[in-house]
PDB file of C-alpha atoms in Angstrom:
ATOM      1  CA  UNK N 125      95.309  85.249 107.749  1.00 87.00           C
ATOM      2  CA  UNK N 126      95.245  88.162 110.147  1.00 90.00           C
ATOM      3  CA  UNK N 127      92.888  90.328 112.134  1.00 90.00           C
ATOM      4  CA  UNK N 128      93.378  93.038 109.494  1.00 93.00           C
ATOM      5  CA  UNK N 129      92.326  90.567 106.796  1.00 92.00           C
ATOM      6  CA  UNK N 130      89.120  89.709 108.653  1.00 92.00           C
ATOM      7  CA  UNK N 131      88.417  93.393 109.362  1.00 93.00           C
ATOM      8  CA  UNK N 132      88.944  94.337 105.732  1.00 93.00           C
ATOM      9  CA  UNK N 133      86.828  91.479 104.419  1.00 93.00           C
ATOM     10  CA  UNK N 134      83.958  92.823 106.502  1.00 93.00           C
ATOM     11  CA  UNK N 135      84.645  96.544 106.142  1.00 93.00           C
ATOM     12  CA  UNK N 136      85.709  97.130 102.545  1.00 95.00           C
ATOM     13  CA  UNK N 137      82.520  95.775 100.920  1.00 96.00           C
ATOM     14  CA  UNK N 138      80.360  97.428 103.608  1.00 95.00           C
ATOM     15  CA  UNK N 139      81.529 100.790 102.250  1.00 94.00           C
ATOM     16  CA  UNK N 140      80.757  99.921  98.632  1.00 94.00           C
ATOM     17  CA  UNK N 141      84.260  98.934  97.560  1.00 95.00           C
ATOM     18  CA  UNK N 142      85.343  95.588  96.138  1.00 97.00           C
ATOM     19  CA  UNK N 143      87.882  93.447  97.990  1.00 96.00           C
ATOM     20  CA  UNK N 144      90.225  91.099  96.162  1.00 95.00           C
ATOM     21  CA  UNK N 145      92.354  88.551  97.970  1.00 92.00           C
ATOM     22  CA  UNK N 146      95.643  87.598  96.361  1.00 92.00           C
ATOM     23  CA  UNK N 147      97.268  84.226  96.921  1.00 89.00           C
ATOM     24  CA  UNK N 148     100.900  85.054  97.590  1.00 86.00           C
ATOM     25  CA  UNK N 149     101.844  81.426  96.928  1.00 86.00           C
ATOM     26  CA  UNK N 150     101.439  82.251  93.236  1.00 89.00           C
ATOM     27  CA  UNK N 151     104.216  83.546  91.006  1.00 91.00           C
ATOM     28  CA  UNK N 152     104.701  87.292  90.668  1.00 95.00           C
ATOM     29  CA  UNK N 153     103.583  87.121  87.019  1.00 93.00           C
ATOM     30  CA  UNK N 154     100.239  85.608  88.059  1.00 92.00           C
ATOM     31  CA  UNK N 155      99.781  88.178  90.821  1.00 95.00           C
ATOM     32  CA  UNK N 156     100.596  91.029  88.430  1.00 96.00           C
ATOM     33  CA  UNK N 157      97.982  89.672  86.018  1.00 95.00           C
ATOM     34  CA  UNK N 158      95.375  89.718  88.815  1.00 95.00           C
ATOM     35  CA  UNK N 159      96.313  93.221  89.993  1.00 97.00           C
ATOM     36  CA  UNK N 160      96.094  94.542  86.422  1.00 97.00           C
ATOM     37  CA  UNK N 161      92.915  92.588  85.644  1.00 96.00           C
ATOM     38  CA  UNK N 162      90.910  93.994  88.567  1.00 96.00           C
ATOM     39  CA  UNK N 163      92.702  97.364  88.522  1.00 97.00           C
ATOM     40  CA  UNK N 164      93.679  97.069  92.179  1.00 97.00           C
ATOM     41  CA  UNK N 165      94.432 100.490  93.660  1.00 97.00           C
ATOM     42  CA  UNK N 166      95.491  99.747  97.238  1.00 97.00           C
ATOM     43  CA  UNK N 167      97.132  96.645  98.701  1.00 97.00           C
ATOM     44  CA  UNK N 168      97.315  95.701 102.353  1.00 96.00           C
ATOM     45  CA  UNK N 169     100.416  93.629 102.955  1.00 95.00           C
ATOM     46  CA  UNK N 170     102.515  92.313 105.821  1.00 94.00           C
ATOM     47  CA  UNK N 171     106.280  92.748 106.266  1.00 93.00           C
ATOM     48  CA  UNK N 172     106.952  89.243 104.978  1.00 92.00           C
ATOM     49  CA  UNK N 173     105.566  90.117 101.540  1.00 94.00           C
ATOM     50  CA  UNK N 174     106.482  93.797 101.312  1.00 96.00           C
ATOM     51  CA  UNK N 175     109.261  93.304  98.727  1.00 97.00           C
ATOM     52  CA  UNK N 176     106.827  91.477  96.427  1.00 97.00           C
ATOM     53  CA  UNK N 177     104.126  94.114  96.995  1.00 98.00           C
ATOM     54  CA  UNK N 178     106.573  96.882  96.085  1.00 98.00           C
ATOM     55  CA  UNK N 179     107.480  95.036  92.913  1.00 98.00           C
ATOM     56  CA  UNK N 180     103.790  94.723  92.010  1.00 98.00           C
ATOM     57  CA  UNK N 181     103.265  98.438  92.708  1.00 98.00           C
ATOM     58  CA  UNK N 182     106.194  99.273  90.422  1.00 98.00           C
ATOM     59  CA  UNK N 183     104.909  97.175  87.518  1.00 98.00           C
ATOM     60  CA  UNK N 184     101.102  97.556  87.779  1.00 98.00           C
ATOM     61  CA  UNK N 185      99.682 100.908  86.644  1.00 98.00           C
ATOM     62  CA  UNK N 186      96.593 100.930  88.871  1.00 98.00           C
ATOM     63  CA  UNK N 187      98.334  99.993  92.142  1.00 98.00           C
ATOM     64  CA  UNK N 188      99.291 103.226  93.912  1.00 97.00           C
ATOM     65  CA  UNK N 189      99.225 102.594  97.656  1.00 97.00           C
ATOM     66  CA  UNK N 190     100.623  99.975  99.992  1.00 98.00           C
ATOM     67  CA  UNK N 191      99.263  99.631 103.506  1.00 97.00           C
ATOM     68  CA  UNK N 192     101.560  97.781 105.896  1.00 97.00           C
ATOM     69  CA  UNK N 193      99.922  95.594 108.518  1.00 95.00           C
ATOM     70  CA  UNK N 194     101.587  94.686 111.774  1.00 86.00           C
ATOM     71  CA  UNK N 195     104.871  96.550 111.438  1.00 73.00           C
ATOM     72  CA  UNK N 196     106.263  98.596 114.293  1.00 81.00           C
ATOM     73  CA  UNK N 197     108.198 100.856 111.968  1.00 89.00           C
ATOM     74  CA  UNK N 198     106.345 101.690 108.773  1.00 95.00           C
ATOM     75  CA  UNK N 199     108.521 102.757 105.836  1.00 96.00           C
ATOM     76  CA  UNK N 200     107.759 106.107 104.197  1.00 96.00           C
ATOM     77  CA  UNK N 201     106.395 104.488 101.018  1.00 97.00           C
ATOM     78  CA  UNK N 202     103.628 102.697 102.968  1.00 97.00           C
ATOM     79  CA  UNK N 203     100.655 103.668 105.103  1.00 96.00           C
ATOM     80  CA  UNK N 204     100.467 101.988 108.533  1.00 96.00           C
ATOM     81  CA  UNK N 205      97.328  99.813 108.735  1.00 95.00           C
ATOM     82  CA  UNK N 206      96.459 101.157 112.179  1.00 93.00           C
ATOM     83  CA  UNK N 207      96.051 104.636 110.667  1.00 91.00           C
ATOM     84  CA  UNK N 208      93.161 103.286 108.575  1.00 87.00           C
ATOM     85  CA  UNK N 209      91.230 102.022 111.594  1.00 86.00           C
ATOM     86  CA  UNK N 210      91.954 104.707 114.179  1.00 89.00           C
ATOM     87  CA  UNK N 211      89.434 107.358 115.091  1.00 86.00           C
ATOM     88  CA  UNK N 212      85.698 107.332 115.583  1.00 91.00           C
ATOM     89  CA  UNK N 213      83.691 104.571 113.880  1.00 89.00           C
ATOM     90  CA  UNK N 214      81.836 105.555 110.721  1.00 90.00           C
ATOM     91  CA  UNK N 215      78.487 104.027 109.819  1.00 92.00           C
ATOM     92  CA  UNK N 216      78.537 102.225 106.461  1.00 90.00           C
ATOM     93  CA  UNK N 217      76.408 103.918 103.804  1.00 91.00           C
ATOM     94  CA  UNK N 218      74.418 100.840 102.778  1.00 89.00           C
ATOM     95  CA  UNK N 219      74.982  98.990  99.537  1.00 94.00           C
ATOM     96  CA  UNK N 220      72.997  97.381  96.746  1.00 96.00           C
ATOM     97  CA  UNK N 221      73.133  93.658  97.596  1.00 96.00           C
ATOM     98  CA  UNK N 222      73.480  92.806  93.897  1.00 97.00           C
ATOM     99  CA  UNK N 223      76.622  94.900  93.428  1.00 96.00           C
ATOM    100  CA  UNK N 224      80.071  93.283  93.470  1.00 97.00           C
ATOM    101  CA  UNK N 225      81.596  92.947  96.938  1.00 97.00           C
ATOM    102  CA  UNK N 226      84.568  90.683  96.216  1.00 96.00           C
ATOM    103  CA  UNK N 227      86.577  89.236  93.376  1.00 96.00           C
ATOM    104  CA  UNK N 228      87.940  85.771  94.018  1.00 93.00           C
ATOM    105  CA  UNK N 229      90.547  84.559  91.562  1.00 91.00           C
ATOM    106  CA  UNK N 230      90.804  80.948  90.476  1.00 83.00           C
ATOM    107  CA  UNK N 231      94.192  79.286  90.547  1.00 71.00           C
ATOM    108  CA  UNK N 232      94.670  79.495  86.796  1.00 63.00           C
ATOM    109  CA  UNK N 233      95.340  75.758  86.389  1.00 70.00           C
ATOM    110  CA  UNK N 234      93.776  75.823  82.905  1.00 76.00           C
ATOM    111  CA  UNK N 235      95.294  79.114  81.770  1.00 78.00           C
ATOM    112  CA  UNK N 236      95.362  82.561  83.286  1.00 81.00           C
ATOM    113  CA  UNK N 237      93.481  83.062  86.567  1.00 84.00           C
ATOM    114  CA  UNK N 238      89.809  84.021  86.263  1.00 89.00           C
ATOM    115  CA  UNK N 239      88.276  86.689  88.492  1.00 92.00           C
ATOM    116  CA  UNK N 240      84.957  85.491  89.915  1.00 93.00           C
ATOM    117  CA  UNK N 241      82.826  88.468  90.942  1.00 95.00           C
ATOM    118  CA  UNK N 242      80.793  87.849  94.079  1.00 95.00           C
ATOM    119  CA  UNK N 243      77.970  90.180  95.051  1.00 97.00           C
ATOM    120  CA  UNK N 244      76.979  90.990  98.622  1.00 96.00           C
ATOM    121  CA  UNK N 245      74.085  88.549  98.155  1.00 97.00           C
ATOM    122  CA  UNK N 246      76.549  85.851  96.974  1.00 95.00           C
ATOM    123  CA  UNK N 247      78.743  86.313 100.038  1.00 95.00           C
ATOM    124  CA  UNK N 248      75.761  86.180 102.390  1.00 94.00           C
ATOM    125  CA  UNK N 249      74.414  83.069 100.643  1.00 95.00           C
ATOM    126  CA  UNK N 250      77.833  81.411 101.084  1.00 92.00           C
ATOM    127  CA  UNK N 251      77.814  82.368 104.773  1.00 93.00           C
ATOM    128  CA  UNK N 252      74.273  81.070 105.299  1.00 94.00           C
ATOM    129  CA  UNK N 253      75.168  77.809 103.579  1.00 93.00           C
ATOM    130  CA  UNK N 254      78.198  77.610 105.832  1.00 90.00           C
ATOM    131  CA  UNK N 255      75.958  78.078 108.884  1.00 93.00           C
ATOM    132  CA  UNK N 256      73.740  75.216 107.729  1.00 93.00           C
ATOM    133  CA  UNK N 257      76.779  72.968 107.342  1.00 91.00           C
ATOM    134  CA  UNK N 258      78.665  73.942 110.502  1.00 88.00           C
ATOM    135  CA  UNK N 259      75.946  75.042 112.892  1.00 88.00           C
ATOM    136  CA  UNK N 260      77.975  77.995 114.227  1.00 85.00           C
ATOM    137  CA  UNK N 261      76.264  79.585 117.209  1.00 92.00           C
ATOM    138  CA  UNK N 262      76.713  82.644 119.384  1.00 93.00           C
ATOM    139  CA  UNK N 263      78.518  80.722 122.128  1.00 93.00           C
ATOM    140  CA  UNK N 264      80.930  78.995 119.761  1.00 93.00           C
ATOM    141  CA  UNK N 265      84.569  79.731 119.061  1.00 93.00           C
ATOM    142  CA  UNK N 266      85.899  79.275 115.538  1.00 91.00           C
ATOM    143  CA  UNK N 267      89.590  78.717 114.863  1.00 92.00           C
ATOM    144  CA  UNK N 268      90.446  80.156 111.433  1.00 89.00           C
ATOM    145  CA  UNK N 269      93.096  77.945 109.904  1.00 86.00           C
ATOM    146  CA  UNK N 270      91.665  77.764 106.374  1.00 84.00           C
ATOM    147  CA  UNK N 271      93.336  80.406 104.192  1.00 85.00           C
ATOM    148  CA  UNK N 272      91.263  83.586 104.064  1.00 85.00           C
ATOM    149  CA  UNK N 273      92.319  84.023 100.433  1.00 86.00           C
ATOM    150  CA  UNK N 274      89.821  81.270  99.652  1.00 83.00           C
ATOM    151  CA  UNK N 275      86.029  81.503  99.668  1.00 83.00           C
ATOM    152  CA  UNK N 276      85.937  78.705 102.268  1.00 81.00           C
ATOM    153  CA  UNK N 277      87.955  80.849 104.658  1.00 84.00           C
ATOM    154  CA  UNK N 278      85.988  84.045 104.147  1.00 88.00           C
ATOM    155  CA  UNK N 279      82.629  82.240 104.357  1.00 89.00           C
ATOM    156  CA  UNK N 280      83.601  81.288 107.914  1.00 89.00           C
ATOM    157  CA  UNK N 281      84.497  84.907 108.744  1.00 92.00           C
ATOM    158  CA  UNK N 282      81.052  86.029 107.609  1.00 93.00           C
ATOM    159  CA  UNK N 283      79.182  83.089 109.149  1.00 93.00           C
ATOM    160  CA  UNK N 284      80.815  83.578 112.552  1.00 93.00           C
ATOM    161  CA  UNK N 285      80.181  87.316 112.398  1.00 94.00           C
ATOM    162  CA  UNK N 286      76.494  86.816 111.555  1.00 94.00           C
ATOM    163  CA  UNK N 287      75.894  84.698 114.672  1.00 95.00           C
ATOM    164  CA  UNK N 288      78.360  86.547 116.912  1.00 95.00           C
ATOM    165  CA  UNK N 289      80.683  83.577 117.431  1.00 94.00           C
ATOM    166  CA  UNK N 290      84.136  84.316 118.813  1.00 94.00           C
ATOM    167  CA  UNK N 291      86.832  84.074 116.143  1.00 93.00           C
ATOM    168  CA  UNK N 292      90.472  83.129 116.644  1.00 94.00           C
ATOM    169  CA  UNK N 293      92.783  83.810 113.708  1.00 92.00           C
ATOM    170  CA  UNK N 294      95.979  81.863 113.025  1.00 91.00           C
ATOM    171  CA  UNK N 295      98.304  83.333 110.392  1.00 87.00           C
ATOM    172  CA  UNK N 296      98.683  79.910 108.810  1.00 85.00           C
ATOM    173  CA  UNK N 297      98.148  76.301 109.712  1.00 87.00           C
ATOM    174  CA  UNK N 298     100.779  74.861 112.016  1.00 90.00           C
ATOM    175  CA  UNK N 299      99.921  71.860 114.184  1.00 94.00           C
ATOM    176  CA  UNK N 300     101.608  73.270 117.297  1.00 95.00           C
ATOM    177  CA  UNK N 301      99.831  76.620 116.929  1.00 93.00           C
ATOM    178  CA  UNK N 302      96.456  74.880 116.523  1.00 93.00           C
ATOM    179  CA  UNK N 303      97.065  72.827 119.672  1.00 94.00           C
ATOM    180  CA  UNK N 304      98.160  75.949 121.593  1.00 94.00           C
ATOM    181  CA  UNK N 305      95.067  77.863 120.423  1.00 92.00           C
ATOM    182  CA  UNK N 306      92.747  75.022 121.403  1.00 92.00           C
TER     183      UNK N 306
END
C-alpha cells in the first residue's frame, strides 16, 4: 500500500490502460506467470522489492520498464515515480465503461493463478456496493490497512474517492501503526 498505488489505481484506468496488481507474497515463478500472462509492460515497485522486480524484468519478455517509488536515489535502470506525476495535470480522455480497467489475479490455490478482467463498470459497481456496506461519507476518514492488491482494498480507494472521504494509507497492517494513525 502506498500513495503511488492509490494514485495509479485511479489514474492508469482513467487513461485507458489496464492496471494489474501483483501480490509480492507469491513466489517469483507465480509472479512471472502473471507478468507473462497479462503481458505487463511497466512495473511500479518500491526499494524493498526492486531485486525481485529486476529479476522479473530479466525473465519476462513484455516487461521493459521499472518505475521506482519512494527512493531518494533512483538507479539508472529505473524511472523515478515522481517523474511520472510531475508537471501540469492532463485531463483523462474518457473511456468505454465496458472496457477492461484492471486485472485481478486469483491466488492460484487450485492451479495457476487466473486473471480476472474487471471493466470500469465492474470497478464502479464494486465501489458502490462498498458504499452501501460501509456508508462512507464526505466527512469521513478511511484508514487503508487492507492490502490494495486485493479487490477489497481497491474498492475502498474508489468508494472513498467517489464521496470525497479523506484517505490515510498504511504500507501494511501493524497494530502500533494503526493506533498511531487513529
